[in-house]
Tab-separated table of C-alpha atoms in Angstrom:
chain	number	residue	atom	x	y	z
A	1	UNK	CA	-41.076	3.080	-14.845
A	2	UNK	CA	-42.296	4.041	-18.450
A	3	UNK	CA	-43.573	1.862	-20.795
A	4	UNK	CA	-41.325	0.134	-23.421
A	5	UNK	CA	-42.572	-1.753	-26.391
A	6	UNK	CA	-42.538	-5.805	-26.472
A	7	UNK	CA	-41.213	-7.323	-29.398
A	8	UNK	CA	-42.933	-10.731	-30.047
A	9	UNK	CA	-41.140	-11.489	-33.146
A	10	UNK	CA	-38.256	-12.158	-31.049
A	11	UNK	CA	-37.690	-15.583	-28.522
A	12	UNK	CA	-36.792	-13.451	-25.390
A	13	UNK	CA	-35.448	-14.977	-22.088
A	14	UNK	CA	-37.636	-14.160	-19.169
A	15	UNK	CA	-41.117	-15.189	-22.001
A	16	UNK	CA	-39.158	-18.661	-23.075
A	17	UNK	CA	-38.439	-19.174	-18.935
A	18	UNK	CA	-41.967	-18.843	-18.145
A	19	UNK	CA	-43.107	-20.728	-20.742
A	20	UNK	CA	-40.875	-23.771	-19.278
A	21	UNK	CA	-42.598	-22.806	-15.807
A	22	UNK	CA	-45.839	-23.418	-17.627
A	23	UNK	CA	-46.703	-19.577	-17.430
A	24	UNK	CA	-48.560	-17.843	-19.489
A	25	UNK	CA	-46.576	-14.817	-19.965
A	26	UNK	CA	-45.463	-15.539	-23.167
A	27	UNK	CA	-45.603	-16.046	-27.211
A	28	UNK	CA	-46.032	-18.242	-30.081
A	29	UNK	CA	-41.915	-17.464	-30.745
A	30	UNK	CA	-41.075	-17.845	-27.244
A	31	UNK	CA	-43.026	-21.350	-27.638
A	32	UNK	CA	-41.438	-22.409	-30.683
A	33	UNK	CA	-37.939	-21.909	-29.798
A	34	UNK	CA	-38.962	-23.556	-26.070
A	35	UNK	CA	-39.976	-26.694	-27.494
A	36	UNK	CA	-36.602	-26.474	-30.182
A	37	UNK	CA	-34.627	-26.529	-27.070
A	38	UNK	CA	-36.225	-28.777	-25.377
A	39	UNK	CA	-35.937	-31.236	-28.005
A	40	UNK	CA	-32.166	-30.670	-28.027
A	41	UNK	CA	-32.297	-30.096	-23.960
A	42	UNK	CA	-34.998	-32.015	-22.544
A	43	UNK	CA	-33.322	-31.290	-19.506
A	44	UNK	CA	-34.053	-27.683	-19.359
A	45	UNK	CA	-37.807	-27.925	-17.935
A	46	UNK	CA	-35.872	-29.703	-15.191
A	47	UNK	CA	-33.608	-27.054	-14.936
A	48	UNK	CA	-36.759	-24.396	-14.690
A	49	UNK	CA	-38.608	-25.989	-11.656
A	50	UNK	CA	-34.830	-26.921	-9.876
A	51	UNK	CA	-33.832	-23.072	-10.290
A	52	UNK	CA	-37.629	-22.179	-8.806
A	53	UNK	CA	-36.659	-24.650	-5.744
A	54	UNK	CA	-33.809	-23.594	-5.183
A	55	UNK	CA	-34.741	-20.321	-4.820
A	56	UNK	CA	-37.754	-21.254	-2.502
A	57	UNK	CA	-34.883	-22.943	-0.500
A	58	UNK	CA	-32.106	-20.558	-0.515
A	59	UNK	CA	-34.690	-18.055	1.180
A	60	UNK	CA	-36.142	-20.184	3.683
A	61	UNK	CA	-32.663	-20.708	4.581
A	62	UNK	CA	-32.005	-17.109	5.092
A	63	UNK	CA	-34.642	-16.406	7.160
A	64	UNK	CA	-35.239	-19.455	9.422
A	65	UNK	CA	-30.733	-19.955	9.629
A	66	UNK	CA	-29.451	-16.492	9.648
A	67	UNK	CA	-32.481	-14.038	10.014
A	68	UNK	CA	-32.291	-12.241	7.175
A	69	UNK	CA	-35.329	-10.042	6.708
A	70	UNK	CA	-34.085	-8.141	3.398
A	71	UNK	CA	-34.077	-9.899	-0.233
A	72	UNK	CA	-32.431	-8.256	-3.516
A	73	UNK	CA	-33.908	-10.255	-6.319
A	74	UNK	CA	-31.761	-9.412	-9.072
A	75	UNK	CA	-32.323	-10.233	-12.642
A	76	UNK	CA	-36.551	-11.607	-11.353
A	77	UNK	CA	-37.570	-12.639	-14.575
A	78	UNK	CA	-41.411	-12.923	-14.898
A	79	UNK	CA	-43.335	-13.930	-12.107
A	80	UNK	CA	-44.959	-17.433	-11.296
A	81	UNK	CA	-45.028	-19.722	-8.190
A	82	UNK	CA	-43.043	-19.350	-4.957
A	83	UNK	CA	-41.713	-15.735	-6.128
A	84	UNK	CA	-39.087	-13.810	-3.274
A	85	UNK	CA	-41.422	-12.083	-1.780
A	86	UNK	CA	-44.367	-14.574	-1.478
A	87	UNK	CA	-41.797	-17.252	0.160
A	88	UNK	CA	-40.129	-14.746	2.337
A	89	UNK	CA	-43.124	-12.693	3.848
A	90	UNK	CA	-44.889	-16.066	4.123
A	91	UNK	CA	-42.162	-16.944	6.922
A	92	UNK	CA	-41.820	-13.765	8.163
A	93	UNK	CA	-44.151	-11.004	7.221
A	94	UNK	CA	-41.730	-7.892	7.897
A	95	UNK	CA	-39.579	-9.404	5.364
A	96	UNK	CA	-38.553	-6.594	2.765
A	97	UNK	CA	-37.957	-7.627	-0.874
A	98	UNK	CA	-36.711	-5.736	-4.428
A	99	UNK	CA	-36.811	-6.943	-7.747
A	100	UNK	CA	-34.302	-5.852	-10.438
A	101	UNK	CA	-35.303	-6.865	-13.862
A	102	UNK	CA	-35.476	-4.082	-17.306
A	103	UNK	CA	-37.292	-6.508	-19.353
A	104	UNK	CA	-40.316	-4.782	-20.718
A	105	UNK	CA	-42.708	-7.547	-20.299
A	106	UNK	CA	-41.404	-8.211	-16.666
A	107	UNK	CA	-42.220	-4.229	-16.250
A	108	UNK	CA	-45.736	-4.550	-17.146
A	109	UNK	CA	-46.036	-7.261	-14.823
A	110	UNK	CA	-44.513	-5.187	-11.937
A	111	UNK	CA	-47.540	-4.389	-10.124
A	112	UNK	CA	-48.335	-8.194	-9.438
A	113	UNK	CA	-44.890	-8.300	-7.956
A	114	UNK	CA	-45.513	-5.130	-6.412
A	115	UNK	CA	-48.897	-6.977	-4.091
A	116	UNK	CA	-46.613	-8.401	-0.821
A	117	UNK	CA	-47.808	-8.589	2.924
A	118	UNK	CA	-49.131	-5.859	4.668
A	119	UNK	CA	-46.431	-6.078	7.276
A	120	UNK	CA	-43.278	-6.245	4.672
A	121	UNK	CA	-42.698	-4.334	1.589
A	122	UNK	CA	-41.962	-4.765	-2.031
A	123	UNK	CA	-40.224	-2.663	-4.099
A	124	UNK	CA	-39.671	-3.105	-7.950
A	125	UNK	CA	-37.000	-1.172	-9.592
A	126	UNK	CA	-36.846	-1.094	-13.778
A	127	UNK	CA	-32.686	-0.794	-14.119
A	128	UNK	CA	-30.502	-2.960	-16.279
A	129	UNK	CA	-28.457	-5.062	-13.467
A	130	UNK	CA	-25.121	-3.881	-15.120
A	131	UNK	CA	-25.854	-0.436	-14.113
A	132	UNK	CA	-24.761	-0.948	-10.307
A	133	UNK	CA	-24.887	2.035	-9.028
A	134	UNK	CA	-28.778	3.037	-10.011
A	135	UNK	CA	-29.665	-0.539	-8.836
A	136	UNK	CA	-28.422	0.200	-5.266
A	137	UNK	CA	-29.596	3.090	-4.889
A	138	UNK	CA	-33.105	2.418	-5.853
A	139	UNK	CA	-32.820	-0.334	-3.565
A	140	UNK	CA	-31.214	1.651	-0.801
A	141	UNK	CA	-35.094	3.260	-0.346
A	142	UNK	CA	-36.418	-0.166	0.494
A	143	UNK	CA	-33.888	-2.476	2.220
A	144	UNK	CA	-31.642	-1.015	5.183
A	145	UNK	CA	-27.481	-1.919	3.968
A	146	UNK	CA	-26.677	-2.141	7.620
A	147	UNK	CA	-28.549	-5.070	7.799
A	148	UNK	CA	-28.154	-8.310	6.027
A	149	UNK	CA	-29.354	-9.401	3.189
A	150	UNK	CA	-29.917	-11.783	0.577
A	151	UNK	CA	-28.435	-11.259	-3.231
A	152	UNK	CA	-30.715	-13.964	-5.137
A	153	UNK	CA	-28.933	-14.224	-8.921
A	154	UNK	CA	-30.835	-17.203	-10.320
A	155	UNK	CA	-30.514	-18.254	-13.884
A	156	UNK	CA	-29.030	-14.319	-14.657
A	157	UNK	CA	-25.147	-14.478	-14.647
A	158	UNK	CA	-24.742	-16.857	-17.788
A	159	UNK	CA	-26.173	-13.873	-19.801
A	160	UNK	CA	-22.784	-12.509	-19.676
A	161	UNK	CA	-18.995	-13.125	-20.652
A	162	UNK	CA	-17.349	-14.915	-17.301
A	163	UNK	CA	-15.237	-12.240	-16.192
A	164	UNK	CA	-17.863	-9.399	-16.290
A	165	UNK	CA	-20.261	-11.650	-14.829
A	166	UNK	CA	-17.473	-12.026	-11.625
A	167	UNK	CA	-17.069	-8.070	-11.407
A	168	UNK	CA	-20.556	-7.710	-11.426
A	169	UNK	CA	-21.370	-10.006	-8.795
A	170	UNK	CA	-18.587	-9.073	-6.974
A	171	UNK	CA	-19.356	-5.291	-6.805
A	172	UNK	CA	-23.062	-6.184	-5.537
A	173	UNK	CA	-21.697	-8.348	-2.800
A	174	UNK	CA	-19.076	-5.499	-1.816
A	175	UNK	CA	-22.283	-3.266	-1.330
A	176	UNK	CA	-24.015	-5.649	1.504
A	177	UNK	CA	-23.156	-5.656	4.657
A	178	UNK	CA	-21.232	-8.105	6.912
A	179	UNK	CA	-23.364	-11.165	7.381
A	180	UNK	CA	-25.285	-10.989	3.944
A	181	UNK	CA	-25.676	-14.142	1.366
A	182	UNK	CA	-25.607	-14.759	-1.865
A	183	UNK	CA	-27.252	-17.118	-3.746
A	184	UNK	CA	-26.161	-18.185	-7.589
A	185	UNK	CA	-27.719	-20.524	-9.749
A	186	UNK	CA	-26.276	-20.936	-13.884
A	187	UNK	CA	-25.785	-23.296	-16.004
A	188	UNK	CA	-22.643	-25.062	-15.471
A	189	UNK	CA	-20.918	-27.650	-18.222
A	190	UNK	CA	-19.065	-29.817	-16.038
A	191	UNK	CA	-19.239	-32.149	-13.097
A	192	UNK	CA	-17.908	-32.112	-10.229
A	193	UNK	CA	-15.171	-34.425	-11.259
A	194	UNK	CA	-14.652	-32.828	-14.325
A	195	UNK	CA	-16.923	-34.778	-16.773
A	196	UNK	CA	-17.004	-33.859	-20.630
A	197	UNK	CA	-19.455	-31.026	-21.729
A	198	UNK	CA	-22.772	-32.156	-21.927
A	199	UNK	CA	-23.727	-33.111	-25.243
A	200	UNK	CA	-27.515	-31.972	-24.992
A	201	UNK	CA	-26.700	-28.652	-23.232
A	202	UNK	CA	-24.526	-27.699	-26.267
A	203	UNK	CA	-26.843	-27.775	-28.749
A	204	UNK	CA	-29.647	-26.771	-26.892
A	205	UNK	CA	-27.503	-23.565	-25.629
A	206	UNK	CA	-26.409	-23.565	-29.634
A	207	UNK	CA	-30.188	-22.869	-30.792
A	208	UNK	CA	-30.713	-20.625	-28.109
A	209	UNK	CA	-27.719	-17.842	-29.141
A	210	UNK	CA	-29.025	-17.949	-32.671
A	211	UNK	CA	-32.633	-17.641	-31.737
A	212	UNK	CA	-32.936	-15.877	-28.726
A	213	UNK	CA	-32.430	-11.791	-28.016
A	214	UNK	CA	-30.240	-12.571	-25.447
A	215	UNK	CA	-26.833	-14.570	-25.570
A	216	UNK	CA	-26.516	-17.079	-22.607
A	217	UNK	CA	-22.680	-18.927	-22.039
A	218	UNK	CA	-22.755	-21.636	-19.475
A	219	UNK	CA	-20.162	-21.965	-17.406
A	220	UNK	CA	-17.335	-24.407	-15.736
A	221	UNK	CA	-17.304	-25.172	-12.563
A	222	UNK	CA	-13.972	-22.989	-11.786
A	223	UNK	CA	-15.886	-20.237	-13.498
A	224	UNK	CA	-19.075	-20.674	-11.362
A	225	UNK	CA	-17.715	-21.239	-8.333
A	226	UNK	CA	-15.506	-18.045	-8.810
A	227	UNK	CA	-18.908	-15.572	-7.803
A	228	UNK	CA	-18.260	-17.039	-4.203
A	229	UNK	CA	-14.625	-16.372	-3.716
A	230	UNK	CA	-14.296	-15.062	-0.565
A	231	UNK	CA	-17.261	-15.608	0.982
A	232	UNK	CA	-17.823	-18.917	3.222
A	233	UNK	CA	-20.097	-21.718	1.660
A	234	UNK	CA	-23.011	-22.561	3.364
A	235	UNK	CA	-23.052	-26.574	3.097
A	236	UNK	CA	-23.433	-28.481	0.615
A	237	UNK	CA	-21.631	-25.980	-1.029
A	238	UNK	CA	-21.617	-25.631	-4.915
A	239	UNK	CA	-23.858	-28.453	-5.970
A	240	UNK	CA	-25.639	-29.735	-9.142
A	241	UNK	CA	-29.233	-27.601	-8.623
A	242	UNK	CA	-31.006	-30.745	-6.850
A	243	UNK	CA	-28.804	-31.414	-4.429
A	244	UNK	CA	-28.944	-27.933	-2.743
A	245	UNK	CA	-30.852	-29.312	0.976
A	246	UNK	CA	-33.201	-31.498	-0.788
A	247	UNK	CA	-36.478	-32.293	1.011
A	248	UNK	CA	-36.537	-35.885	2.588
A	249	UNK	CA	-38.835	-36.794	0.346
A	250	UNK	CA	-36.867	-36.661	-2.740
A	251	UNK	CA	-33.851	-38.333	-1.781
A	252	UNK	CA	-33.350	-41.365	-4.281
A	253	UNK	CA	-34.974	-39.815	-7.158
A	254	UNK	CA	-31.978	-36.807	-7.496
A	255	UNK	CA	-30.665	-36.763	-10.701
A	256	UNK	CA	-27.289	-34.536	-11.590
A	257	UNK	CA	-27.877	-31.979	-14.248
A	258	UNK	CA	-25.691	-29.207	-15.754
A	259	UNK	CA	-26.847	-26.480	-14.095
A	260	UNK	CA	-25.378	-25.749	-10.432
A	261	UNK	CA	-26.385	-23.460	-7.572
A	262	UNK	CA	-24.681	-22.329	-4.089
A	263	UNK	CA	-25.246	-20.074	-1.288
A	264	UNK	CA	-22.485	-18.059	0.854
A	265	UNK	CA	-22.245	-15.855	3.478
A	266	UNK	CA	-20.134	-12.613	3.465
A	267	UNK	CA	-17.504	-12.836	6.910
């Protein structure tokens, strides 16, 4: 990895994220154009802490379901509570994880990613996600592809126009192995019964392509649910972010919001 200067006169994605996660990790423009969204789109802390469960729950799944020991983290962001590898080798401490992220503030945070459990290991690898072929073989040195494994994409696809989001996804899910998952979580416009764009998502998502380095298009639910064509939907299937296996405790408090996650299994 070699270093790569930080611009901080620019609202970037992974610094406005944290900042939403109550990190640390970021900037007085990264905080000014947070709190302009939010204003538009209080929803979006929300959205912050239901991507950070879901994640949390995506991998417990993985390991305690269908013992998956490998993660690919793809598109990390910067790191904060419940990261991959902290949830993972918690459960099971062989557990081998690698990060994909080429955001140059996420790179100088790579060695606190880098600190897992003695008995796993995590990798971190500094490639853009669109350039495929690098990614998997970087990550080819860590995780064994005749084993499962779990593709985590959280918050990462919407940075991209729909179709080359699908080929993307699709080629890193025609790399794993038999048996792997993959988990998705974007911002989605519509319900599940089709409901009008959200009002507040649009102009929040407005600010945020004239402000922010880089573009993010949410999605419909046709277009979202397209990353898991032909894979098999682990129940509840393609859900509103919340409603991805709850815990008990928060049943009756679940509120829809417009951004949706899902989890699949490759036959």
């Amino acid at each position: 990895m070699t270093d790569t200067p930080i611009d901080t006169t620019v609202a970037h994605t992974a610094r406005v994220w944290n900042y939403w996660l109550g990190g640390k990790d970021n900037y007085p423009v990264d905080r000014e154009i947070g709190d302009r969204v939010k204003a538009l789109f209080p929803e979006i802390t929300e959205i912050a802490v239901g991507d950070r469960l879901f994640l949390r729950r995506a991998v417990t799944y993985a390991i305690q379901e269908e013992g998956v020991r490998q993660f690919l983290d793809v598109g990390t962001g910067l790191p904060t509570a419940n990261n991959t590898h902290e949830v993972a080798q918690a459960l099971a401490p062989e557990s081998h994880v690698v990060y994909v992220d080429n955001d140059p503030l996420v790179l100088t945070h790579a060695r606190a990613l880098l600190v897992g459990h003695e008995e796993g290991r995590t990798q971190f690898v500094g490639e853009d996600l669109r350039d495929t072929e690098a990614v998997l073989k970087a990550a080819r040195e860590t995780l064994d592809f005749d084993k499962p494994i779990l593709l985590t994409l959280m918050g990462t696809m919407g940075h991209f126009e729909p179709e080359a989001a699908i080929e993307l996804v699709k080629t890193y899910v025609d790399a794993l192995p038999a048996g792997s998952l993959l988990a998705v979580c974007d911002g989605v416009y519509s319900g599940e019964e089709g409901d009008a764009p959200d009002e507040n998502a649009r102009a929040g998502m407005s600010l945020w392509q004239e402000h922010v380095a880089q573009p993010y298009i949410m999605r419909t639910l046709p277009e979202f649910s397209a990353y898991f064509d032909g894979l098999d939907l682990v129940d509840p299937g393609v859900v509103s972010v919340f409603r991805w296996r709850p815990e008990p405790s928060e049943l009756g408090s679940i509120r829809d919001l417009p951004q949706y996650a899902g989890l699949a299994k490759k036959p």
